[in-house]
Short mmCIF file of C-alpha atoms in Angstrom, two decimals:
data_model
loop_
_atom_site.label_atom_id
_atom_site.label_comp_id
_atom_site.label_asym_id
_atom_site.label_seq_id
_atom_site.Cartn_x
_atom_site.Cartn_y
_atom_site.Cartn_z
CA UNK A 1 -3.77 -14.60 18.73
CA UNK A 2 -2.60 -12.32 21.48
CA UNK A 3 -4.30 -9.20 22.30
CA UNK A 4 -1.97 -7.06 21.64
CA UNK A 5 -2.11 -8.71 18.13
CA UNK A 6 -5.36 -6.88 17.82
CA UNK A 7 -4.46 -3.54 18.93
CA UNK A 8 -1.64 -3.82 16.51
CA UNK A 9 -3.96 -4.84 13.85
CA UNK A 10 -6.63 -2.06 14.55
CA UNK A 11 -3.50 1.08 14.36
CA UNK A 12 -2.21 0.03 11.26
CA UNK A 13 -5.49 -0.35 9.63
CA UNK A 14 -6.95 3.27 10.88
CA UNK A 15 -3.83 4.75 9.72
CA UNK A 16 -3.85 3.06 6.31
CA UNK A 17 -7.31 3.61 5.72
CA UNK A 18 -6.78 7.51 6.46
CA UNK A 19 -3.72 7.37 3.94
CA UNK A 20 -5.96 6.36 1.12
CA UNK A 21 -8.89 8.13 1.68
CA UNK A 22 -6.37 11.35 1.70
CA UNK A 23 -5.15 9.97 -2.24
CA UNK A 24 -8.85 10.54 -3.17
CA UNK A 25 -9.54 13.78 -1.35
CA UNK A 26 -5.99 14.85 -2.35
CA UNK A 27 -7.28 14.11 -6.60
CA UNK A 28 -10.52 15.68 -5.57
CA UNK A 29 -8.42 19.04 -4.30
CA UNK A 30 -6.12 18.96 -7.05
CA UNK A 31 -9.34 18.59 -9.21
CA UNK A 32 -10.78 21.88 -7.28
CA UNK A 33 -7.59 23.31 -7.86
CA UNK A 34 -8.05 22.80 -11.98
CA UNK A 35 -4.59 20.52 -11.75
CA UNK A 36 -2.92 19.29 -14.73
CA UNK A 37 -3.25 15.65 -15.35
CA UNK A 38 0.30 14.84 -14.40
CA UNK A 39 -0.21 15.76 -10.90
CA UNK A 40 -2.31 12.38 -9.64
CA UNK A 41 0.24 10.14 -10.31
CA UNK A 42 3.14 12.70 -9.14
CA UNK A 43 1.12 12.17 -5.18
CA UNK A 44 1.55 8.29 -5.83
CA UNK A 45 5.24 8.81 -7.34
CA UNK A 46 6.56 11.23 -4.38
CA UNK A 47 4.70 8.80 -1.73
CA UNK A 48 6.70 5.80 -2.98
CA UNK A 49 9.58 8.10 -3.49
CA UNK A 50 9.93 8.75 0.42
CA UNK A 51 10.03 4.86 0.71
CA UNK A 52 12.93 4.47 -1.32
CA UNK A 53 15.00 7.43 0.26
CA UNK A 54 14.38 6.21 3.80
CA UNK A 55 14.82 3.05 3.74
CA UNK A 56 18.99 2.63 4.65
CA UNK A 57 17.15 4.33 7.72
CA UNK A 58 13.86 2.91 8.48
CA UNK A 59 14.50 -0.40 9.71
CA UNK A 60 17.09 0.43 11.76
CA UNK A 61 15.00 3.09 13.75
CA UNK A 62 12.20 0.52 13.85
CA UNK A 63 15.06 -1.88 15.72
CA UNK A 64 16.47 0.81 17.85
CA UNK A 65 13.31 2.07 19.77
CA UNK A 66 9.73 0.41 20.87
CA UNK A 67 8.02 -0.47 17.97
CA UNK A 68 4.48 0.83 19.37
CA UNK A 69 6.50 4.16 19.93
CA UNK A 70 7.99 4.30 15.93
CA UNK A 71 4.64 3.65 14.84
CA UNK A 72 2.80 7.01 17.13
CA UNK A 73 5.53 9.17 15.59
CA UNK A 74 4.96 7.60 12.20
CA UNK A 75 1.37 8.46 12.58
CA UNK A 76 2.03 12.29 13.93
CA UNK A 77 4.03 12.55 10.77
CA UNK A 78 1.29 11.47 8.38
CA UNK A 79 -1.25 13.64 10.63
CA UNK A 80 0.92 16.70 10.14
CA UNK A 81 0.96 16.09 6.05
CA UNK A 82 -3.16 16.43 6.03
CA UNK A 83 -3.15 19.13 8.30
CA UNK A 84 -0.67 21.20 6.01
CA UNK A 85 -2.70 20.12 2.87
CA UNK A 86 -5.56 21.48 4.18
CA UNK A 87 -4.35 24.76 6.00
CA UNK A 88 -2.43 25.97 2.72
CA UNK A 89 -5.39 25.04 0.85
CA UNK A 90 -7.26 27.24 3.27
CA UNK A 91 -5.26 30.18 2.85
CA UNK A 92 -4.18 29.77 -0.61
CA UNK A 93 -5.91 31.10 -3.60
CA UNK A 94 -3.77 30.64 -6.13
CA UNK A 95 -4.13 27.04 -7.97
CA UNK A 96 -0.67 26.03 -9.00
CA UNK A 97 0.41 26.63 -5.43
CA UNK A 98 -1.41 24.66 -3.89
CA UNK A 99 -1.10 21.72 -5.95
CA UNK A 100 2.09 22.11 -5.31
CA UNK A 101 1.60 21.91 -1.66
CA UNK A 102 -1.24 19.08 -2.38
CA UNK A 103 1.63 16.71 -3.86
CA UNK A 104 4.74 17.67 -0.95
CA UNK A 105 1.74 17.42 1.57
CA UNK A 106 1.27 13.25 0.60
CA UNK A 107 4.90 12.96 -0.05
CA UNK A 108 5.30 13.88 3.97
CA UNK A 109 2.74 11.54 4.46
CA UNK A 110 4.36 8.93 2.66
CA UNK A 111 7.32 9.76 5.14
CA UNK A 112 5.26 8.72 7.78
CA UNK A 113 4.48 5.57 6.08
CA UNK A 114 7.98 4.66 5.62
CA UNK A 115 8.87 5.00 9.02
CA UNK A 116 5.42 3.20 9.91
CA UNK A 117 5.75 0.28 7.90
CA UNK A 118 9.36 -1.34 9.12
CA UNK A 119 7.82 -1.25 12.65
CA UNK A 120 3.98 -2.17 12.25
CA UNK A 121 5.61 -5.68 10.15
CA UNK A 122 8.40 -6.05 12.03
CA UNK A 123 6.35 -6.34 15.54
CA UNK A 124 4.12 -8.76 14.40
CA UNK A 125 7.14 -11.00 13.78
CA UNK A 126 8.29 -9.91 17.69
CA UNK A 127 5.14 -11.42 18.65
CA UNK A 128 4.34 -14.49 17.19
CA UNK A 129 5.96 -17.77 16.45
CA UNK A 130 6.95 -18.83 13.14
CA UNK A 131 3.81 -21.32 12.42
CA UNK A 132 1.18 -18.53 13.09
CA UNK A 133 3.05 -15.98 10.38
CA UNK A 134 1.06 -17.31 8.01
CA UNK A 135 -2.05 -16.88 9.76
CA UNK A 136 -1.15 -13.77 11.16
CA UNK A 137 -0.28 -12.21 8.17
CA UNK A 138 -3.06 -12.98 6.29
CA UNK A 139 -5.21 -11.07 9.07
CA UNK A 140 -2.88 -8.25 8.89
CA UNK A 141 -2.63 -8.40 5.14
CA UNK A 142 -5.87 -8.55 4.41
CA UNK A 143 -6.50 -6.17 7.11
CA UNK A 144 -3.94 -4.03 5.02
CA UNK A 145 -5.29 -4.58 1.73
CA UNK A 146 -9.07 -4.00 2.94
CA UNK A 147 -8.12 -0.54 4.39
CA UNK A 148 -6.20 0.30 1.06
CA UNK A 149 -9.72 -0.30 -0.70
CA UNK A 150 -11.81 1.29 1.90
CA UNK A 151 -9.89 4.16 2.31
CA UNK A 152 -10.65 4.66 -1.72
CA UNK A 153 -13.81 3.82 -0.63
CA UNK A 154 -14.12 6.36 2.25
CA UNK A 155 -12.53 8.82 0.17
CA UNK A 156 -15.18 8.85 -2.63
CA UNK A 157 -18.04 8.47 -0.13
CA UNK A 158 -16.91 11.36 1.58
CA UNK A 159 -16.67 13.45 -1.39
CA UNK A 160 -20.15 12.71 -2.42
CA UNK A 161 -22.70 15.39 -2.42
CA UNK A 162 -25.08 14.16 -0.61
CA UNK A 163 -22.35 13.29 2.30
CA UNK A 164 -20.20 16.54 1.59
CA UNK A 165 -23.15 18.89 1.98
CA UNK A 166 -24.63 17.17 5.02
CA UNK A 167 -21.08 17.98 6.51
CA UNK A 168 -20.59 22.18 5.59
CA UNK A 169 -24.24 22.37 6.39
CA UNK A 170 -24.80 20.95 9.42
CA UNK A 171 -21.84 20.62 12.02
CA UNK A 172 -19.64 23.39 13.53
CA UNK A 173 -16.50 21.80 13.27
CA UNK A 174 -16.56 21.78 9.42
CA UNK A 175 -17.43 25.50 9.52
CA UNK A 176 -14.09 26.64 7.61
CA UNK A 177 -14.06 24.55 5.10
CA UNK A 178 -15.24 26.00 1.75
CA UNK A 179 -14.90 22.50 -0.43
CA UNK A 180 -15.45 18.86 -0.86
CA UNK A 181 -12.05 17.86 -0.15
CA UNK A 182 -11.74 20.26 2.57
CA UNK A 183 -14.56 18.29 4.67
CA UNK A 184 -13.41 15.48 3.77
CA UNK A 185 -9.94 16.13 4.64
CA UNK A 186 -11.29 17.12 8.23
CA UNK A 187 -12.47 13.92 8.48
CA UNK A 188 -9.42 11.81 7.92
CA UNK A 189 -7.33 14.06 10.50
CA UNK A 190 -9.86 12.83 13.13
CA UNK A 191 -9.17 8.93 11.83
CA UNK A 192 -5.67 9.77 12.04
CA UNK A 193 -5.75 10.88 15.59
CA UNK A 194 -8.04 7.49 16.94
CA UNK A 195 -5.19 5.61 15.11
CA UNK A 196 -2.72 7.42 17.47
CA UNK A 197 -4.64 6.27 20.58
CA UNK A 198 -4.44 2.43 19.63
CA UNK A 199 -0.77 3.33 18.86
CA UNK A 200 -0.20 4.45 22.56
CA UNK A 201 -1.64 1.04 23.25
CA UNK A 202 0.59 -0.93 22.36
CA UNK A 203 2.91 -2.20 24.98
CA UNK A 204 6.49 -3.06 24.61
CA UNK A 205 8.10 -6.54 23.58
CA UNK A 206 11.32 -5.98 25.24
CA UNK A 207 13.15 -7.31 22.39
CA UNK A 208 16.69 -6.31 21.62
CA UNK A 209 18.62 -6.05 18.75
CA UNK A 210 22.23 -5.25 18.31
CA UNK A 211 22.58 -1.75 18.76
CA UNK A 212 23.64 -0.56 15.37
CA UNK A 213 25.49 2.82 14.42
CA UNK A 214 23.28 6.10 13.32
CA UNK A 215 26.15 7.13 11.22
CA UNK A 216 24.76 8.06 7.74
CA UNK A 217 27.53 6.20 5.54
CA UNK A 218 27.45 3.35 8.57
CA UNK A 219 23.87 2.70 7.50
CA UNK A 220 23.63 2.99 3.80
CA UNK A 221 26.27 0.66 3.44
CA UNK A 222 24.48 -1.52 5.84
CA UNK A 223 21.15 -1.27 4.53
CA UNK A 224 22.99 -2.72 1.13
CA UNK A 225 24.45 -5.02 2.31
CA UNK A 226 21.33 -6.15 4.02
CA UNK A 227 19.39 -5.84 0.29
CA UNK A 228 22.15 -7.83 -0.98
CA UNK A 229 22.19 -10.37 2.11
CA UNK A 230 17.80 -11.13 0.91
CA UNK A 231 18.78 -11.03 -2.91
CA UNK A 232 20.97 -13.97 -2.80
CA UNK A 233 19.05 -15.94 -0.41
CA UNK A 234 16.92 -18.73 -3.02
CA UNK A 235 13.55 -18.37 -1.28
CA UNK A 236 14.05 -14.49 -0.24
CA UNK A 237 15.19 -13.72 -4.11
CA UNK A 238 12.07 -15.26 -5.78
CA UNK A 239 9.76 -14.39 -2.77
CA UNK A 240 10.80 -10.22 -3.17
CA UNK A 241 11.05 -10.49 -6.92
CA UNK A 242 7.20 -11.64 -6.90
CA UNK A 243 6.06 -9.41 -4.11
CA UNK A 244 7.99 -6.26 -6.31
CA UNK A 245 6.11 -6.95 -9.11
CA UNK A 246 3.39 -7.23 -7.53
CA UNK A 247 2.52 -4.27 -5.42
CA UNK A 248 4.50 -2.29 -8.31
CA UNK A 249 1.61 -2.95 -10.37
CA UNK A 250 -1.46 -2.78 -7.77
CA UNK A 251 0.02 0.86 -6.81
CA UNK A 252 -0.57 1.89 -10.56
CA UNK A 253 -3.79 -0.46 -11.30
CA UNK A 254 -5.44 2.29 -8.67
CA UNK A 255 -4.90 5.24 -10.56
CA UNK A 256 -6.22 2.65 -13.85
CA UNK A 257 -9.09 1.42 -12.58
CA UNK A 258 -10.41 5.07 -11.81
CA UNK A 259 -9.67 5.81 -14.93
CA UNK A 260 -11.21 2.64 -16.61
CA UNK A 261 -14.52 3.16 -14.46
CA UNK A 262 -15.20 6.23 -15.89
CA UNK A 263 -14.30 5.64 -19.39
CA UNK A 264 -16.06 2.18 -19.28
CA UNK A 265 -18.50 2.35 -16.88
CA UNK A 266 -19.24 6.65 -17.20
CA UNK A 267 -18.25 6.55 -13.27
CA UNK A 268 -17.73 9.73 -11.50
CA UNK A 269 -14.72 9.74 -9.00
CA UNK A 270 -17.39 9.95 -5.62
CA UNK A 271 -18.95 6.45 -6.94
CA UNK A 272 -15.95 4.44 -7.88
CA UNK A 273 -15.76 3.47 -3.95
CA UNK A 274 -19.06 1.28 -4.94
CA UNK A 275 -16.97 -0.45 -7.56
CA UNK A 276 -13.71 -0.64 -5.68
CA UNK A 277 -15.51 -1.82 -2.43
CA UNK A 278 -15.90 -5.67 -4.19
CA UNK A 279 -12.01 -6.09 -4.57
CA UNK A 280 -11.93 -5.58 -0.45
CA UNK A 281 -14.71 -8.12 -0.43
CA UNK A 282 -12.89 -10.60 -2.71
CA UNK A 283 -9.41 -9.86 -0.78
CA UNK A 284 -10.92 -11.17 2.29
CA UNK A 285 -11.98 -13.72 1.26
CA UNK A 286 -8.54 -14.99 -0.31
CA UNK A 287 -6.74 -14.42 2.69
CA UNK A 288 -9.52 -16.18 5.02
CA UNK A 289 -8.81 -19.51 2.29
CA UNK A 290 -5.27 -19.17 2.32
CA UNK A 291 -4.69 -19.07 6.13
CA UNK A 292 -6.61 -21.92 6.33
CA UNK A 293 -4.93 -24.31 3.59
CA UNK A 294 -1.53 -22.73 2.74
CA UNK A 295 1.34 -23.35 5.41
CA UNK A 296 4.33 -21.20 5.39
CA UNK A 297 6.44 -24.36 3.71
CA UNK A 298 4.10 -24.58 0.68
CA UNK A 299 3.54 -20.64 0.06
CA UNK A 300 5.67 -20.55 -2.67
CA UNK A 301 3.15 -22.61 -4.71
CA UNK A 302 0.70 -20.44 -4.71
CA UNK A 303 2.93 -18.67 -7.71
CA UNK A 304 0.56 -19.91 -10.52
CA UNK A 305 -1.98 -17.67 -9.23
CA UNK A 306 -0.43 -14.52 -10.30
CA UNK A 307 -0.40 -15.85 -14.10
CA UNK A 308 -4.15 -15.87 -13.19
CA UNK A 309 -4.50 -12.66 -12.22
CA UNK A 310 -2.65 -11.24 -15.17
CA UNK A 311 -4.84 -13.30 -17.84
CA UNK A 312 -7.84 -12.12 -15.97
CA UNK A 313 -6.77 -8.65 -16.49
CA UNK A 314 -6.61 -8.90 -19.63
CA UNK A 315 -10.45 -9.11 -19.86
CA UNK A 316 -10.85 -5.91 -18.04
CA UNK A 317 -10.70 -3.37 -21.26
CA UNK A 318 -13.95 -5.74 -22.92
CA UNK A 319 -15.95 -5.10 -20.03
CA UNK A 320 -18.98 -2.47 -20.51
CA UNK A 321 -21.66 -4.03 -17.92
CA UNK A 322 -21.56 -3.00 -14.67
CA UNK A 323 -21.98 -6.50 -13.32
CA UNK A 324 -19.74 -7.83 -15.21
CA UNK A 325 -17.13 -5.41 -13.73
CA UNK A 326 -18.28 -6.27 -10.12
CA UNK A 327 -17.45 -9.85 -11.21
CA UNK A 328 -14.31 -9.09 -12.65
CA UNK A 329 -13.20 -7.41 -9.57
CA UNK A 330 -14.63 -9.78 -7.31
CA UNK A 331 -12.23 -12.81 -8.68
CA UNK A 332 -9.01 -9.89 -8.88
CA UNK A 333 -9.32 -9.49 -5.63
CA UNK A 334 -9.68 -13.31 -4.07
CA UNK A 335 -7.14 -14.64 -5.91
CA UNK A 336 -4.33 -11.57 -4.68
CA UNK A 337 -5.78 -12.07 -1.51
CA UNK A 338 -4.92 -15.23 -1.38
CA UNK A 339 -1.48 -14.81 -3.82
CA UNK A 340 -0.15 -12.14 -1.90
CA UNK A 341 -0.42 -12.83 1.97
CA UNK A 342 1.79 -16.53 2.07
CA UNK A 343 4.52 -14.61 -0.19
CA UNK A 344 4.29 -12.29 2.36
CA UNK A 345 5.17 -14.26 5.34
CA UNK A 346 7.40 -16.37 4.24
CA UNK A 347 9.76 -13.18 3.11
CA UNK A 348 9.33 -11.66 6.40
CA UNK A 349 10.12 -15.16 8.08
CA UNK A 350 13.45 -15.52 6.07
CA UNK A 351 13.82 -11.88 6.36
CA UNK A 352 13.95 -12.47 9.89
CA UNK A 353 16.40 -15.23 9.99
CA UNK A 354 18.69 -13.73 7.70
CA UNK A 355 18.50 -10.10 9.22
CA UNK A 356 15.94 -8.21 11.54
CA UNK A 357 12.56 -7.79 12.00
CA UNK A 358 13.02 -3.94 11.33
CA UNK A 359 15.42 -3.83 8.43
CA UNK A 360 14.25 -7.23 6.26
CA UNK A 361 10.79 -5.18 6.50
CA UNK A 362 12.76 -2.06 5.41
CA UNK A 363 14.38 -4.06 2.40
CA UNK A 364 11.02 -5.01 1.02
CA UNK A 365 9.25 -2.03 1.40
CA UNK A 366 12.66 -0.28 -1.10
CA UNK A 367 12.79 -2.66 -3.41
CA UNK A 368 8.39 -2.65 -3.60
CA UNK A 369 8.34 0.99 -3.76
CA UNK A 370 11.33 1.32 -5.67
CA UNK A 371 8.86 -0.61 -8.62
CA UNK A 372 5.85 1.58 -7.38
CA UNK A 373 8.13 4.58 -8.88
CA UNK A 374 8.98 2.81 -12.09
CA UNK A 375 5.81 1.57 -12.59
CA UNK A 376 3.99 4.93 -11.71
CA UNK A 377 6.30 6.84 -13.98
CA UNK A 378 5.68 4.26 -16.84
CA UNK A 379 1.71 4.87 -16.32
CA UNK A 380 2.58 8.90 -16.15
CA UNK A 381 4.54 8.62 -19.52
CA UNK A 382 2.01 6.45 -21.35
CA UNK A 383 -0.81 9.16 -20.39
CA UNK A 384 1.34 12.20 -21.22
CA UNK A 385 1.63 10.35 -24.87
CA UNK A 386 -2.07 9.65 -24.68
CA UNK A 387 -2.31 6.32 -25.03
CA UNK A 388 -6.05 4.60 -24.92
CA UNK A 389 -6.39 3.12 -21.12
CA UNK A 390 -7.23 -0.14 -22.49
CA UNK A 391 -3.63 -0.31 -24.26
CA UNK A 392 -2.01 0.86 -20.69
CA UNK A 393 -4.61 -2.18 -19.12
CA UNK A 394 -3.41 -4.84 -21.43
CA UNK A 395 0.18 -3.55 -21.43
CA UNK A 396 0.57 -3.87 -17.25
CA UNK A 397 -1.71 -7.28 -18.07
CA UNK A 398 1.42 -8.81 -19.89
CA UNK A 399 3.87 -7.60 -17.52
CA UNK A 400 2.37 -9.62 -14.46
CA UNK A 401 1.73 -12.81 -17.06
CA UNK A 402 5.04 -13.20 -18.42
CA UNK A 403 6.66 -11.92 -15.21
CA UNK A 404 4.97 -14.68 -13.25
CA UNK A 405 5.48 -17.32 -16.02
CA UNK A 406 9.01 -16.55 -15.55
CA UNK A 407 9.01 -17.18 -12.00
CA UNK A 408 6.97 -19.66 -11.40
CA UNK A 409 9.60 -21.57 -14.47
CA UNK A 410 12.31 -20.35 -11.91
CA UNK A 411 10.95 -21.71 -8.34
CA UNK A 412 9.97 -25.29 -10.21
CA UNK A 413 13.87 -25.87 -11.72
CA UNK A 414 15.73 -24.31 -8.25
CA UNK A 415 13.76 -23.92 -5.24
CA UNK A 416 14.20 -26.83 -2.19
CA UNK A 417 10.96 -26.37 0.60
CA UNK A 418 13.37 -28.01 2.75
CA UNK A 419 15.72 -25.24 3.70
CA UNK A 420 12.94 -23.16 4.28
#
C-alpha cells in the first residue's frame, strides 16, 4: 500500500471517530438539557438527512477539486457544528433551545460528512488498482467501522465521572465548561483539528474528470441519471440493495443496543463503550479474514452471511448475562466485518466503471442514508407508540433475514461473476 494510502486512512478515521463520539456527548447534552425522548434519534435522522439532500451535489464537487482539499473543508464543516453545539450550550439557559441547537448542530455536521464521504472513497479508488480494492477497502472499512465503535466508545469514556471530573478539575483549557458533555465536547474539537492536519497531507492525484456543469437542475438530473445508470447495472443493483439494507439497519441498531444494554444489562450510557468496544474487536477481525480469502470476483458470495447476522440477532432480546452479550457482539461484529467490506468494493469498483469515483460514491451514500432515514423514523415511531425494545430487536431481526434471503435467492438465479 502506498503511503499516502495511510495518511488517507488515518484523516478519515480521526474525523469519524470525532463524529461519533459527538452522537454520545450530543445524547449526554440533550440528557443535561432534560430532552424529550424523540430528540436522539431526530440527531441520527437530520445527520442522514443532509446525506440525502446533498448528494445530486457531493460527488460532483468531490470530482471537480483535489480530493485531499474536499475532505479539509469537509472536516472545517463538521468542526464548526461542535463548536456551535457547544458555544450555544454555553450561553444558553433555556433547555428546549438548546436542544434545538444540539440536533441543527449534528445535522451541520452531517453536512460535513456528506461532502467528506464522496471524496475520502472516491480517492482510494484514484489510488489503487482494481485487485487491491478489496484489500484496501477492508483496511479502510474496517478502519471506518472501528472508529464508528470507538467513537461510541470515546464518547461514553469521556462522559464518565471519573474521566469528566479529572478534566473540569484539573486543566485550564476546560475551565468554561460547566458539564459532562461540555468537556467532552472540548475534546472532540481538538480530534477534529489533528484530523485536519493529516487532511493537509494529502497530496494530489492529478486525476481528471470531465468537467461537469454546477448548474443546479444540470446536476440533479445528472445525479439521477447516475442513480439510475448503478440501479440497472446486475452486480451494482444487488450490491447497493444489500449495502442499503445494511447500514440502514446498523445506523438504528446504535440507538437499540444503548437502549437494550440498559434495559438488559442495567448499563448506564458512560459504560456501554465497554460493551460496544467488542463489536470493533470482532469487525476487525472480519475484515482481516476477508481480505485475505475473498477476491473482488467472489464478493458477492459472501451474501449468506447477512441471513446470519439477522438469525443471530434474533437471540439478542434472551440475553441477560453480561458475557453472553460480549459473545453475542463479538460474532455480530466478525461476520459484518467480513459481510460488509467485499460488497463494498466491488460497488465502488463497478461504480467506477460505470460512472466516477466521486459521484458512484455519492449514489451509495443517498440511497444508504436515504434507508438510515426510513429506518430511523421507523425506530422513532415504534418508541413514540412504546413498543418493548425486544419487539423493535426482533422486528429489525426479520427485516435483515428475509431481506437477505431474498437476495441471496436473487444473485443465485441472475448474477454472471464473469462480467464483473
Amino acid at each position: 500500500m502506498k503511503n499516502q494510502f495511510y495518511i488517507i486512512m488515518a484523516a478519515q478515521a480521526l474525523s469519524s471517530l470525532a463524529d461519533n463520539a459527538l452522537f454520545i456527548a450530543a445524547i449526554s447534552m440533550i440528557l443535561e438539557n432534560s430532552g424529550p425522548e424523540w430528540a436522539i434519534p431526530f440527531m441520527k435522522w437530520f445527520f442522514a438527512l443532509a446525506y440525502v439532500v446533498l448528494a445530486p451535489f457531493a460527488g460532483t464537487l468531490s470530482d471537480r477539486f483535489p480530493k485531499g482539499q474536499v475532505m479539509l473543508v469537509a472536516n472545517f464543516i463538521k468542526l464548526s457544528g461542535c463548536f456551535i453545539m457547544l458555544f450555544c450550550n454555553f450561553l444558553s439557559n433555556l433547555n428546549s433551545i438548546n436542544c434545538f441547537i444540539i440536533i441543527i448542530s449534528y445535522g451541520l455536521v452531517g453536512i460535513g460528512a456528506a461532502i467528506y464521504s464522496p471524496a475520502k472513497y472516491g480517492i482510494v479508488t484514484e489510488i489503487l488498482d482494481p485487485e487491491s480494492l478489496v484489500k484496501g477497502n477492508s483496511w479502510i472499512e474496517g478502519l471506518t467501522v472501528l472508529s464508528i465503535i470507538l467513537g461510541t466508545c470515546l464518547g461514553s469514556y469521556l462522559l464518565s465521572s471519573k474521566i469528566s471530573y479529572y478534566l473540569l478539575l484539573n486543566h485550564s483549557v476546560f475551565k468554561f465548561a460547566t458539564s459532562k458533555s461540555e468537556a467532552a465536547i472540548l475534546v472532540i474539537l481538538l480530534i477534529y483539528l489533528l484530523s485536519a492536519i493529516f487532511n493537509i497531507l494529502i497530496t494530489k492525484t492529478n486525476i481528471k474528470y470531465p468537467e461537469s456543469s454546477i448548474n443546479f437542475n444540470n446536476l440533479t438530473i445528472n445525479f439521477y441519471k447516475n442513480v439510475s445508470t448503478l440501479w440497472k447495472d446486475k452486480i451494482g443493483k444487488i450490491s447497493l440493495s444489500v449495502t442499503t439494507i445494511f447500514w440502514g439497519v446498523s445506523a438504528s441498531l446504535q440507538i437499540i443496543v444503548i437502549e437494550w444494554s440498559q434495559q438488559h444489562l442495567e448499563y448506564s450510557l458512560d459504560q456501554t463503550y465497554a460493551l460496544i468496544g467488542t463489536v470493533a474487536i470482532g469487525t476487525i477481525i472480519g475484515a482481516i479474514i476477508v481480505a485475505k480469502i475473498v477476491i473482488l470476483k467472489k464478493a458477492l458470495y459472501v451474501l449468506p452471511i447477512g441471513i446470519i447476522i439477522g438469525l443471530i440477532m434474533l437471540l439478542m432480546p434472551l440475553i441477560n448475562k453480561l458475557s453472553h452479550a460480549y459473545i453475542l457482539l463479538l460474532a455480530i461484529g466478525t461476520l459484518s466485518g467480513f459481510f460488509v467490506v467485499p460488497l463494498n468494493a466491488i460497488l465502488q469498483h463497478r461504480g467506477r466503471i460505470l460512472l466516477s469515483a466521486g459521484n458512484s460514491i455519492a449514489v451509495q451514500n443517498f440511497n444508504e442514508q436515504l434507508n438510515v432515514l426510513l429506518m430511523v423514523s421507523i425506530y422513532t415511531l415504534l418508541s413514540w407508540m412504546q413498543v418493548k425494545i425486544d419487539t423493535i430487536i426482533v422486528i429489525y431481526s426479520l427485516l435483515v433475514i428475509i431481506s437477505m434471503s431474498l437476495f441471496t435467492y436473487w444473485n443465485h438465479r441472475n448474477i454472471s461473476y464473469r462480467n464483473m
